[in-house]
mmCIF file of C-alpha atoms in Angstrom:
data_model
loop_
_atom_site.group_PDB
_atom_site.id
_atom_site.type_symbol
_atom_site.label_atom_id
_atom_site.label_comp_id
_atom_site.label_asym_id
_atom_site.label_seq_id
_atom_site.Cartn_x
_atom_site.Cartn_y
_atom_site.Cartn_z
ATOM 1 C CA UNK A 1 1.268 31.937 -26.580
ATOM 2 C CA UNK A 2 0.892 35.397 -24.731
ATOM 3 C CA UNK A 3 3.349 35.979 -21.780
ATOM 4 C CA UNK A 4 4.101 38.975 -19.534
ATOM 5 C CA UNK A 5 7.110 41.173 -20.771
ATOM 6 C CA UNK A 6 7.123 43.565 -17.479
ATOM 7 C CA UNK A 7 8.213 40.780 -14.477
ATOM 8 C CA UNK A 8 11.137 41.646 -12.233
ATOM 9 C CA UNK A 9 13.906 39.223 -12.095
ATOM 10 C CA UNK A 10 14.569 38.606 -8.722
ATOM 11 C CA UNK A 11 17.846 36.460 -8.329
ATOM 12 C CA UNK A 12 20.513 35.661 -5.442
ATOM 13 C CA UNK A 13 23.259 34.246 -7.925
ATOM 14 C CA UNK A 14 22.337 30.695 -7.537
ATOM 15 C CA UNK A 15 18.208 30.566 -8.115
ATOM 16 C CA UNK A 16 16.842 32.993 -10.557
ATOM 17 C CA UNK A 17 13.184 33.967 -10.991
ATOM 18 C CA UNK A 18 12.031 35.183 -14.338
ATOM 19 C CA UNK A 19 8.930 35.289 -16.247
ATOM 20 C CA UNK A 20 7.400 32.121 -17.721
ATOM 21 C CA UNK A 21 8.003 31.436 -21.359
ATOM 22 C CA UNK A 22 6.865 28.855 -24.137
ATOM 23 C CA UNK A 23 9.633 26.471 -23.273
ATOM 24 C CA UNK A 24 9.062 26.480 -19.759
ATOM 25 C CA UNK A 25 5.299 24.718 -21.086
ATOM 26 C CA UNK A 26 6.951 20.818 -20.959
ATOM 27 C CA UNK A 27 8.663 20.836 -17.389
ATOM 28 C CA UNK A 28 5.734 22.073 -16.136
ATOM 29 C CA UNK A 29 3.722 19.677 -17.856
ATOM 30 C CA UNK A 30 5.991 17.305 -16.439
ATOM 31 C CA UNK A 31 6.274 18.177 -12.853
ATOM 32 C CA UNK A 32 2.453 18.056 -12.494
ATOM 33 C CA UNK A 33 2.624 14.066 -13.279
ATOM 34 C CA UNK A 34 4.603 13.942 -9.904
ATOM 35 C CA UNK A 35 2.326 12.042 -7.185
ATOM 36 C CA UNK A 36 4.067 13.996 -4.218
ATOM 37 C CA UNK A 37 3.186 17.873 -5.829
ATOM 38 C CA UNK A 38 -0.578 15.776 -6.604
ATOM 39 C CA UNK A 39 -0.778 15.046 -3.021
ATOM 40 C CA UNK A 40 -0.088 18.402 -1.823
ATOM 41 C CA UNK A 41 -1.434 20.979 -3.972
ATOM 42 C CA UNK A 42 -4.582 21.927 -5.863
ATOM 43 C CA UNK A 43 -3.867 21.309 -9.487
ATOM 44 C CA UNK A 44 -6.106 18.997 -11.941
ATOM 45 C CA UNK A 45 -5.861 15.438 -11.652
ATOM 46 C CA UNK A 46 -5.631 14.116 -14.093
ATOM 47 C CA UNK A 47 -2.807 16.379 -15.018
ATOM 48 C CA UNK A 48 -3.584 17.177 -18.631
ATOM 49 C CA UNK A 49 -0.710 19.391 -21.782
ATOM 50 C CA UNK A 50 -3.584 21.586 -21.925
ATOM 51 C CA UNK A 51 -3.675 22.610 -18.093
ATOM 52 C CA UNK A 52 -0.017 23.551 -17.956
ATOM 53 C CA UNK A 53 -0.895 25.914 -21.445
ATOM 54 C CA UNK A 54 -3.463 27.783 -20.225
ATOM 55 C CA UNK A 55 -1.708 28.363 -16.602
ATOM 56 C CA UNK A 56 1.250 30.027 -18.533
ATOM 57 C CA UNK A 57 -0.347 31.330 -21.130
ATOM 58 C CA UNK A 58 -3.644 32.990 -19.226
ATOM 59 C CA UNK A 59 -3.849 32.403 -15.579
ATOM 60 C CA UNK A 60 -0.338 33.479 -14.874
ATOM 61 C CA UNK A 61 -0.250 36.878 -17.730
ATOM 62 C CA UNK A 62 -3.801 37.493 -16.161
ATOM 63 C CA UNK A 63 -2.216 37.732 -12.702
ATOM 64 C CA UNK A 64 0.319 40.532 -13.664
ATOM 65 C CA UNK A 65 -2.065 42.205 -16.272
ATOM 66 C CA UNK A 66 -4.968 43.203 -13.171
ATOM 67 C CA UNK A 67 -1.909 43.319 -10.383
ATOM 68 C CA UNK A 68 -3.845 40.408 -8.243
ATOM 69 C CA UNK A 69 -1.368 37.623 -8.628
ATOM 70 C CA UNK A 70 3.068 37.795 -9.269
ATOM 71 C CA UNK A 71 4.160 34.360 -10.430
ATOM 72 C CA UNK A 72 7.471 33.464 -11.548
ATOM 73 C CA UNK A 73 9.199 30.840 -13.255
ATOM 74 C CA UNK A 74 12.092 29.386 -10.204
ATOM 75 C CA UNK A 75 15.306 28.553 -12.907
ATOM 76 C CA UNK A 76 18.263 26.890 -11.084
ATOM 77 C CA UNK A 77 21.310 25.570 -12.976
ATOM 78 C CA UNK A 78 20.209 26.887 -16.042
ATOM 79 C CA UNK A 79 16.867 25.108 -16.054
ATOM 80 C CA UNK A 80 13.002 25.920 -14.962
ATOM 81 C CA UNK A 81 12.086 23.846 -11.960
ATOM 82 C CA UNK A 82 9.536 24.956 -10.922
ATOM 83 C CA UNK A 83 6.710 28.193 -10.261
ATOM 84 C CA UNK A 84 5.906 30.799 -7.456
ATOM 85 C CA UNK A 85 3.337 33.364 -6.418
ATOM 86 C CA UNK A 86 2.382 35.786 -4.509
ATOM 87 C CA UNK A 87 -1.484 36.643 -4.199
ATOM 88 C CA UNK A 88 -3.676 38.924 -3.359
ATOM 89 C CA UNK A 89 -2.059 41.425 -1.400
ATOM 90 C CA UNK A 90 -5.258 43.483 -0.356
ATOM 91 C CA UNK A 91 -4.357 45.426 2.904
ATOM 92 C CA UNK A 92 -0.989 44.927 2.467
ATOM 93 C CA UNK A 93 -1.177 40.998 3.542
ATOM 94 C CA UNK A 94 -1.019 38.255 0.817
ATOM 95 C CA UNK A 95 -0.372 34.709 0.256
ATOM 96 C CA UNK A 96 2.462 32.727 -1.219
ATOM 97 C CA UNK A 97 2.487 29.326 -3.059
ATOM 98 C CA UNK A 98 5.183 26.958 -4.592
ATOM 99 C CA UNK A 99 6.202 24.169 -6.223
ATOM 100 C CA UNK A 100 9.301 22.274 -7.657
ATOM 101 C CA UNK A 101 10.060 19.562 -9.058
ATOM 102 C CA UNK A 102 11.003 16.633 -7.940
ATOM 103 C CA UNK A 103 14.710 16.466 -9.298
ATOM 104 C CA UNK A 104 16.137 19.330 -7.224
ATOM 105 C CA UNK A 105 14.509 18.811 -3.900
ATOM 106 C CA UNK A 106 17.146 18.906 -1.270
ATOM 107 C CA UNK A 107 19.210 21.558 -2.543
ATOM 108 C CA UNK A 108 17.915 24.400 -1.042
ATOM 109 C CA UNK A 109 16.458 25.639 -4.037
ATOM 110 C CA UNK A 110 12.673 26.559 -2.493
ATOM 111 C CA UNK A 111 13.950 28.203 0.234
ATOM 112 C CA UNK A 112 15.993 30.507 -1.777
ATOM 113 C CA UNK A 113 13.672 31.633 -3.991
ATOM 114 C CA UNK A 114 11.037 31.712 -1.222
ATOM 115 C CA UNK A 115 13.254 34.174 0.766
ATOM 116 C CA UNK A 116 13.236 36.039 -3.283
ATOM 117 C CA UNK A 117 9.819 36.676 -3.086
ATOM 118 C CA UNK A 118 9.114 37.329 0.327
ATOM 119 C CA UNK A 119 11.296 40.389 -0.120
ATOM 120 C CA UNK A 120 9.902 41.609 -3.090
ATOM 121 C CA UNK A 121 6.274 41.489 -1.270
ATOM 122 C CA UNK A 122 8.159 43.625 1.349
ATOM 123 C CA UNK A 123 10.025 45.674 -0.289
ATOM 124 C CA UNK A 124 8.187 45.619 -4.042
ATOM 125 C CA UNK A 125 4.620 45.337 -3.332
ATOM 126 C CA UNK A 126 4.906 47.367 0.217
ATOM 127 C CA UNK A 127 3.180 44.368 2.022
ATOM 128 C CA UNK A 128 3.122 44.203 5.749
ATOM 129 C CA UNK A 129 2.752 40.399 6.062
ATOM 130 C CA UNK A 130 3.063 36.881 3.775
ATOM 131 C CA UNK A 131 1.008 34.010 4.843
ATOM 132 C CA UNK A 132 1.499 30.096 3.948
ATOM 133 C CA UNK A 133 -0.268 27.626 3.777
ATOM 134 C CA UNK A 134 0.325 23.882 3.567
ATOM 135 C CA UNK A 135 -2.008 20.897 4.018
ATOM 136 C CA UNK A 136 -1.054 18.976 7.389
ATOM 137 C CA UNK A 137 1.345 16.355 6.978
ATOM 138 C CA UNK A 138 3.850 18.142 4.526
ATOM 139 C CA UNK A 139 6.843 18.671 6.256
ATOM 140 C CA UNK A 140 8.713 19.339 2.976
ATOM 141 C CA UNK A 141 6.376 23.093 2.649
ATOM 142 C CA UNK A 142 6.543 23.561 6.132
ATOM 143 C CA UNK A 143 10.134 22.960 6.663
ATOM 144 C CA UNK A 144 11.084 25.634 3.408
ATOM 145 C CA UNK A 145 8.340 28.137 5.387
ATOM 146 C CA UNK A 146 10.461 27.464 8.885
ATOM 147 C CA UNK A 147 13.752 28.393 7.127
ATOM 148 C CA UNK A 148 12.640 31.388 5.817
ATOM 149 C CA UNK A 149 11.441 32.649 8.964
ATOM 150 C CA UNK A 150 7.711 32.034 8.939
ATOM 151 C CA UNK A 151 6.556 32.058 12.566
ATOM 152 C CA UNK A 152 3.513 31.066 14.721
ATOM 153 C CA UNK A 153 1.981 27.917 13.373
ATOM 154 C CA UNK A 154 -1.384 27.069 13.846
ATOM 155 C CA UNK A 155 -3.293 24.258 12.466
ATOM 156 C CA UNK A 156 -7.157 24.797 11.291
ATOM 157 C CA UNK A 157 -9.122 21.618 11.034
ATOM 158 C CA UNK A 158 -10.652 21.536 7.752
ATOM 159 C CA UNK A 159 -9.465 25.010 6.655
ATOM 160 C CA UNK A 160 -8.334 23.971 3.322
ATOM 161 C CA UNK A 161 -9.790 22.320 0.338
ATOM 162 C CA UNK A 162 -8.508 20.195 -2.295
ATOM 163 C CA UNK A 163 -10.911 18.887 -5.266
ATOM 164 C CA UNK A 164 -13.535 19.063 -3.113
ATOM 165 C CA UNK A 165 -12.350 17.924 0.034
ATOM 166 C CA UNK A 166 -11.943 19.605 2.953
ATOM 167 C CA UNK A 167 -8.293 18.829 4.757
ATOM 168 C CA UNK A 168 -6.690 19.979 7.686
ATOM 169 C CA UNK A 169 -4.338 23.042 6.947
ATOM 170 C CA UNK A 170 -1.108 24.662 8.287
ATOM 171 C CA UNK A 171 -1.026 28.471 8.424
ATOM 172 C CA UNK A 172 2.522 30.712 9.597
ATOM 173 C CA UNK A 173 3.147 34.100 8.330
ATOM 174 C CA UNK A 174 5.880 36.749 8.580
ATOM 175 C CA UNK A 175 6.145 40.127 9.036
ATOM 176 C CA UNK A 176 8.480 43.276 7.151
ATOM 177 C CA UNK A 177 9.914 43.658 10.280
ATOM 178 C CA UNK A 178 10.898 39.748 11.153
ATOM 179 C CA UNK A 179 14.411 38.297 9.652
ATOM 180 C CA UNK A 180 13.725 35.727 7.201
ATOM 181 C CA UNK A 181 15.972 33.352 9.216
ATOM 182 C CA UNK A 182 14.634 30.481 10.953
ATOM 183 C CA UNK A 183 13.141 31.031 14.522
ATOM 184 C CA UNK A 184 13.351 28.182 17.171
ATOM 185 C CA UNK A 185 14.622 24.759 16.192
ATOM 186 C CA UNK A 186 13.624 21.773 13.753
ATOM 187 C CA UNK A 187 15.309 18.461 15.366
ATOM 188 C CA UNK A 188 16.366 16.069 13.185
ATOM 189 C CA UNK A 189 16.358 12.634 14.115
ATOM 190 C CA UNK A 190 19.782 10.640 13.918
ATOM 191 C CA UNK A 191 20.538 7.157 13.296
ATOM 192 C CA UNK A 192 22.252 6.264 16.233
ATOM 193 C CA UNK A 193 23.771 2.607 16.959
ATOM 194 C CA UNK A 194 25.124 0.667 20.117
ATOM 195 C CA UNK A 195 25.977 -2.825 21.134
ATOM 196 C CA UNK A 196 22.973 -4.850 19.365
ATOM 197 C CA UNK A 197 20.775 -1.962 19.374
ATOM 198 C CA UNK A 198 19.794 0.878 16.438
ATOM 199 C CA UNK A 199 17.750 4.031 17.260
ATOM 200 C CA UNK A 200 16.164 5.634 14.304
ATOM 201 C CA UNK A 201 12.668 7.143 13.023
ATOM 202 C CA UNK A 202 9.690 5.745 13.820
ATOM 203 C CA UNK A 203 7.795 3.885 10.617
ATOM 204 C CA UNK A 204 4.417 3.172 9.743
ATOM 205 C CA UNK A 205 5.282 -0.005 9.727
ATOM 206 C CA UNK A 206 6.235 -0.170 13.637
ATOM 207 C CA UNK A 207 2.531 0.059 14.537
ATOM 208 C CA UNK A 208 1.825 -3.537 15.450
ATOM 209 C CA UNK A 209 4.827 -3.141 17.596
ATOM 210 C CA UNK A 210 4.171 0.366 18.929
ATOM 211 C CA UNK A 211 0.363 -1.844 19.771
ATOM 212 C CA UNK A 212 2.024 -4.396 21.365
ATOM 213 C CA UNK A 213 4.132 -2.420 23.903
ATOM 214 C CA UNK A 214 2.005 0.021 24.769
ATOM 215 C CA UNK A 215 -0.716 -2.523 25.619
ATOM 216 C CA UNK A 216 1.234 -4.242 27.688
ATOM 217 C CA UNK A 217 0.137 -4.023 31.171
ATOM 218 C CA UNK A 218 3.200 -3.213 33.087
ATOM 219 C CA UNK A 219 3.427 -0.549 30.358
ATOM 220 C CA UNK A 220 -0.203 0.460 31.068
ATOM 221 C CA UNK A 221 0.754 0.548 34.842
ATOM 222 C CA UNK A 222 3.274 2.692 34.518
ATOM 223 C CA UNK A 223 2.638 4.655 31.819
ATOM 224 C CA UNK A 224 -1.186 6.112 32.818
ATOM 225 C CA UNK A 225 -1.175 9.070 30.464
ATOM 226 C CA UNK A 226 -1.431 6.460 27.879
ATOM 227 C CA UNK A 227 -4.679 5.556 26.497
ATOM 228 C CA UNK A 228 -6.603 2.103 27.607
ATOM 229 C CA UNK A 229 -7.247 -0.120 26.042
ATOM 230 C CA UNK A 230 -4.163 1.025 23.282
ATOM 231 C CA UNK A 231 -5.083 0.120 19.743
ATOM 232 C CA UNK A 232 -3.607 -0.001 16.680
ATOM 233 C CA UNK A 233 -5.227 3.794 15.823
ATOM 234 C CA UNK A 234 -3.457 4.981 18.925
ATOM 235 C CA UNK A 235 0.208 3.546 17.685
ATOM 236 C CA UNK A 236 -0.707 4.757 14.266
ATOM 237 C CA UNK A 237 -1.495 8.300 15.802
ATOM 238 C CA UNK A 238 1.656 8.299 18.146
ATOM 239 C CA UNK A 239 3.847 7.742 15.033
ATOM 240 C CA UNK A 240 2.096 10.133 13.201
ATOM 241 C CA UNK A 241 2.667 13.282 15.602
ATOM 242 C CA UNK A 242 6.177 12.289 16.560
ATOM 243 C CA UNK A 243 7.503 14.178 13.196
ATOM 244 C CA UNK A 244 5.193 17.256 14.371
ATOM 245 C CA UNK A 245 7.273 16.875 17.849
ATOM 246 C CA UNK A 246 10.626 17.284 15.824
ATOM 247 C CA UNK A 247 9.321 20.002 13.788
ATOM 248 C CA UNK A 248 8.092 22.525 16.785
ATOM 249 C CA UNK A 249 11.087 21.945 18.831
ATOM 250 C CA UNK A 250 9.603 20.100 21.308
ATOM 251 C CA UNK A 251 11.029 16.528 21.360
ATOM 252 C CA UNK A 252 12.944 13.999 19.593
ATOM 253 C CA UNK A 253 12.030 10.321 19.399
ATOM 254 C CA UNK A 254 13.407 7.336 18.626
ATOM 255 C CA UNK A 255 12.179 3.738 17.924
ATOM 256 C CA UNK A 256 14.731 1.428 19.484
ATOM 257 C CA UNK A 257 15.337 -1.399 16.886
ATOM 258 C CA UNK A 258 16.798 -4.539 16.901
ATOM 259 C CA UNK A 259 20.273 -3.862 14.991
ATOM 260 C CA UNK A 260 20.275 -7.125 12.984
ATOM 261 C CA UNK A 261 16.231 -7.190 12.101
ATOM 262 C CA UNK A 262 15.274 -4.096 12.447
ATOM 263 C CA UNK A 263 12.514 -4.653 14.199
ATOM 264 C CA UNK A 264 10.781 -2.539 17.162
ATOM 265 C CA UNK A 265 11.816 -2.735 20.668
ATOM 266 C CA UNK A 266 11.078 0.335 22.401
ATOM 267 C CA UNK A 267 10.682 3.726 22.230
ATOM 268 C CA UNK A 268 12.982 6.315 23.827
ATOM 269 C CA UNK A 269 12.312 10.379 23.412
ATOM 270 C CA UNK A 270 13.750 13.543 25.024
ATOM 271 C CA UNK A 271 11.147 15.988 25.136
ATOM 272 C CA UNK A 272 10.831 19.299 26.902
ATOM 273 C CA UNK A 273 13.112 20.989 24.608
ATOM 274 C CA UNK A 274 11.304 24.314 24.051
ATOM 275 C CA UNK A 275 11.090 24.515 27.606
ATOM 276 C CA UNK A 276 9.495 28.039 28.272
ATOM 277 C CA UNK A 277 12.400 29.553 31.302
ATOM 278 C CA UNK A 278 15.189 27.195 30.109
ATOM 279 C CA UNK A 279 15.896 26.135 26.550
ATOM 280 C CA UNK A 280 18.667 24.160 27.641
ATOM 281 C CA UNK A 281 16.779 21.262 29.688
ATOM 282 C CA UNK A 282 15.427 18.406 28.213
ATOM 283 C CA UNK A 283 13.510 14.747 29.769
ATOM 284 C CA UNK A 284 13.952 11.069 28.996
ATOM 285 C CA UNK A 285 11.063 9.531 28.799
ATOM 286 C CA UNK A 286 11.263 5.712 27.282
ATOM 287 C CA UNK A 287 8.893 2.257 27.221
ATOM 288 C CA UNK A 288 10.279 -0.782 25.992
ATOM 289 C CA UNK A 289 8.160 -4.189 24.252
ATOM 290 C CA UNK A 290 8.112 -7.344 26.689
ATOM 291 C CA UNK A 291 10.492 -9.406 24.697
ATOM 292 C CA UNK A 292 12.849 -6.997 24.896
ATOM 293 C CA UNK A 293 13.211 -6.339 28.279
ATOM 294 C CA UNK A 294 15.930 -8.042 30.671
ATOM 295 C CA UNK A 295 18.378 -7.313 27.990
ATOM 296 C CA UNK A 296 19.692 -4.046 28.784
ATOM 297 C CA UNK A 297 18.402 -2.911 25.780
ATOM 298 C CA UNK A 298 16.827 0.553 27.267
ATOM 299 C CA UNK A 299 20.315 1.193 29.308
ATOM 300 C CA UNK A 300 21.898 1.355 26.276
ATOM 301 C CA UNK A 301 19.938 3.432 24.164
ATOM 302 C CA UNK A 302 19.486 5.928 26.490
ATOM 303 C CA UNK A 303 23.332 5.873 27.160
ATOM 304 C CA UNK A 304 23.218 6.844 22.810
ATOM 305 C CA UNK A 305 20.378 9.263 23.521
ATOM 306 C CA UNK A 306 22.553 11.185 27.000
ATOM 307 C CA UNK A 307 25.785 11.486 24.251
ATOM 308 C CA UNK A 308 23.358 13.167 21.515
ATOM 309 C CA UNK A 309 21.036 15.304 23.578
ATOM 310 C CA UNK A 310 24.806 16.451 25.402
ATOM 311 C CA UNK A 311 26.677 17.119 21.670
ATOM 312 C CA UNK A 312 26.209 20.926 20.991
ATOM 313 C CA UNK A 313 23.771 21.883 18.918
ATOM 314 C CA UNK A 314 26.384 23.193 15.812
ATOM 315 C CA UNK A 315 28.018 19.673 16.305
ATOM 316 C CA UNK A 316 24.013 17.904 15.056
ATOM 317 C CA UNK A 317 23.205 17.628 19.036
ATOM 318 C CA UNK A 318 20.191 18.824 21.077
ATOM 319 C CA UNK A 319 22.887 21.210 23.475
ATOM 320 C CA UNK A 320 21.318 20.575 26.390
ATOM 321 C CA UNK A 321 22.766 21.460 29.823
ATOM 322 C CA UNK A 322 20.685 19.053 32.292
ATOM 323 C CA UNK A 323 18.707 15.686 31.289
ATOM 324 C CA UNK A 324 15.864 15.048 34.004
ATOM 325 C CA UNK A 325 14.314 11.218 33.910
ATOM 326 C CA UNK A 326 10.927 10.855 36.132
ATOM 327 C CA UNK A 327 9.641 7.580 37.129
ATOM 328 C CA UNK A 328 6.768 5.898 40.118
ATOM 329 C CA UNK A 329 8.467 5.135 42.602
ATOM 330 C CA UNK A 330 8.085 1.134 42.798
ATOM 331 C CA UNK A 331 9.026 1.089 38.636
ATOM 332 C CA UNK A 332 12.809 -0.731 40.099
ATOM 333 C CA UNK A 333 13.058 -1.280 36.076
ATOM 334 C CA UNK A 334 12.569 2.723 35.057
ATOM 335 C CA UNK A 335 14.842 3.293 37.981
ATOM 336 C CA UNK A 336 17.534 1.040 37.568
ATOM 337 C CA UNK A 337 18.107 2.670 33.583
ATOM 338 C CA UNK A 338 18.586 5.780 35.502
ATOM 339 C CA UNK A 339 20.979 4.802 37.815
ATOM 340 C CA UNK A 340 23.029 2.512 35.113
ATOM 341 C CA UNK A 341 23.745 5.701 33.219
ATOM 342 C CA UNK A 342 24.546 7.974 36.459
ATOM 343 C CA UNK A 343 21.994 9.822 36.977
ATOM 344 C CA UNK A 344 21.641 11.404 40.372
ATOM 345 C CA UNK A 345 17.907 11.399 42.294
ATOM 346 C CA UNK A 346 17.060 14.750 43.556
ATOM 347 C CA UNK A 347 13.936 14.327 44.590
ATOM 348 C CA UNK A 348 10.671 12.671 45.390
ATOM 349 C CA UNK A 349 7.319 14.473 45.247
ATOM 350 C CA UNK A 350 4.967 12.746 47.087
ATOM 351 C CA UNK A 351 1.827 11.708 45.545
ATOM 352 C CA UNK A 352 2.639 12.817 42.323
ATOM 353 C CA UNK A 353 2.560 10.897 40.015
ATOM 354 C CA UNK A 354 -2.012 9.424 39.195
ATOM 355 C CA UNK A 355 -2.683 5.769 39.067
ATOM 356 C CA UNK A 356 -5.485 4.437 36.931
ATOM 357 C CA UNK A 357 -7.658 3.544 40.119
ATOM 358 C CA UNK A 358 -7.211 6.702 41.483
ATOM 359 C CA UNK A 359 -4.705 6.670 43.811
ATOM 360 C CA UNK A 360 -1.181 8.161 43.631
ATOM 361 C CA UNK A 361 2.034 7.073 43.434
ATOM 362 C CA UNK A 362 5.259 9.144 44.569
ATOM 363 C CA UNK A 363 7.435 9.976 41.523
ATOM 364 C CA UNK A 364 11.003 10.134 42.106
ATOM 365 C CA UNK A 365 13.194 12.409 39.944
ATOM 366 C CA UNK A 366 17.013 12.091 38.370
ATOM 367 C CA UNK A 367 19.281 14.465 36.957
ATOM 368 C CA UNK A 368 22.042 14.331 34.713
ATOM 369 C CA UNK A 369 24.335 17.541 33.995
ATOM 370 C CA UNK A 370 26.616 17.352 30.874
ATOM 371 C CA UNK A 371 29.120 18.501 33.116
ATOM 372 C CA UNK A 372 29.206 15.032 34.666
ATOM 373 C CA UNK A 373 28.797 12.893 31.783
ATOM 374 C CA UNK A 374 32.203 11.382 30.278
ATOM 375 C CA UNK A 375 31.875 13.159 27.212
ATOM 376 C CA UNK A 376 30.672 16.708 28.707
#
């Protein structure tokens, strides 16, 4: 087995990255069986002895021998866990790619040796720019690229390809110049519990649910951005980008659960929270399923949502200053939530707010300040 003798070892006293070696040939092997790193990357599947051989042994010495690819062996506690590259590199621009395995996911570990490498293309290879690229849907890549600073996401419909199949693809990049810190913010979404009530993430499995209340037709009244008729694509789609929401910065939703069954009530959000002129705004918007209204259900988890989205941001809240809630005028339901959890109404725009025939209702408009709320 040939490997290369000449690789830096770039280290930050917790991850090291070395060059490969023979006995790094069965965790590798290994890894590859791992249906998650099958999902998301290129490699053969079947994942074959032989495949993890001749990446070591040729792709990877090839890479350093004609300077067109720097891959590393990731070692953490002692142990290899996993393998990163740069590539390219023509203009001064290149592309980076990981993986690890399965056992030390959480710990940090990808980010650190991300941050590693992204350095050395800086400050080794005298690159101006990295680029990443994940295929849509894995948060796990895109939240290691967000924490190291990558910046302007875009998504390009079919712009990758994986055994023949064209998928949907993430690109960010950063610059020599940018701090690889993170840049905006990544919402995570809290358990949060209340009388008979639990607010968590939304599930695949809420989609009959999701169906259900949004095809409701004092939902559909109400609610006219919605699509109509709502089927069970559209609740399978709203589930779907509610993540993505989280991940840009832009809003954090909730399915509102039955504490005892779990099962799906409504939906509450705050949203707004990249707000363009003020970062420290943020809306309620909510819908609830019919059996679960007359309960006070929605009161009550948007009383949990005013306490989170008011809890500063270094304390696991949103920070927000202000909390604006819009509803028709006429929705006494919408209205009465508001006013249960002291919100003030400031205004009402006439004619605001479209109805599905046409016509217009006026949309009245609450506020909130932390400053007023019991906990602020």
């Amino acid at each position: 087995m040939r490997f290369p003798d000449d690789v830096p070892v770039l280290t930050d006293g917790v991850v090291t990255l070395r060059a490969h070696t023979a006995a790094d040939v069965e965790p590798a092997y290994r890894m590859c069986q791992d249906p998650v790193m099958q999902e998301w990357t290129t490699i053969p599947v079947p994942y074959l002895h032989e495949h993890a051989v001749n990446f070591l042994t040729e792709v990877v010495p090839a890479g350093w021998r004609d300077n067109t690819a720097w891959a590393w062996a990731i070692e953490y506690d002692g142990n290899y866990v996993g393998t990163i590259d740069l590539r390219d590199g023509e203009g001064g621009v290149g592309e980076v790619g990981f993986a690890v395995s399965a056992e030390v996911r959480g710990n940090g570990v990808m980010t650190r040796a991300l941050k590693l490498v992204v350095r050395y293309a800086f400050d080794g290879l005298d690159w101006k720019r990295v680029i990443w690229r994940a295929y849509v849907g894995n948060y796990a890549s895109r939240r290691v690229a967000w924490k190291t600073g990558f910046r302007g996401l875009v998504t390009i419909p079919g712009g990758g390809r994986s055994r023949g199949v064209r998928k949907d693809e993430w690109v960010a990049t950063i610059g020599c110049d940018d701090e690889l810190e993170p840049k905006g913010n990544w919402w995570a979404v809290p358990v949060l519990e209340g009388g008979a009530i639990r607010l968590r993430e939304l599930r695949e499995s809420d989609a009959q649910r999701v169906m259900e209340a949004c095809a409701d037709e004092r939902t559909q009244q109400w609610l006219t951005g919605m699509p109509s008729p709502y089927g069970l694509d559209d609740a399978k789609g709203f589930i779907a980008s509610r993540p993505d929401a989280a991940a840009s910065g832009e809003a954090v939703a909730w399915a509102v659960a039955d504490a005892v069954t779990d099962e799906l009530l409504g939906n509450v959000s705050v949203f707004g929270l990249s707000h363009r002129m003020d970062k420290t705004v943020g809306e309620i918007g909510y819908w609830m399923h019919p059996d679960a209204r007359g309960r006070k259900v929605m009161s009550t988890a948007v009383e949990l949502v005013i306490a989170h989205a008011f809890r500063p941001i270094e304390e696991g809240g949103l920070g927000r200053r202000r909390l604006v809630l819009r509803c028709a005028d006429g929705n006494t339901a919408s209205a009465h939530v508001a006013e249960a959890n002291g919100f003030t109404q400031v205004a009402n725009e006439r004619l605001a707010d479209p109805r599905r025939d046409g016509t217009y209702n006026n949309l009245l408009t609450y506020d909130l300040l932390a400053t007023e709320h019991p906990g602020g």
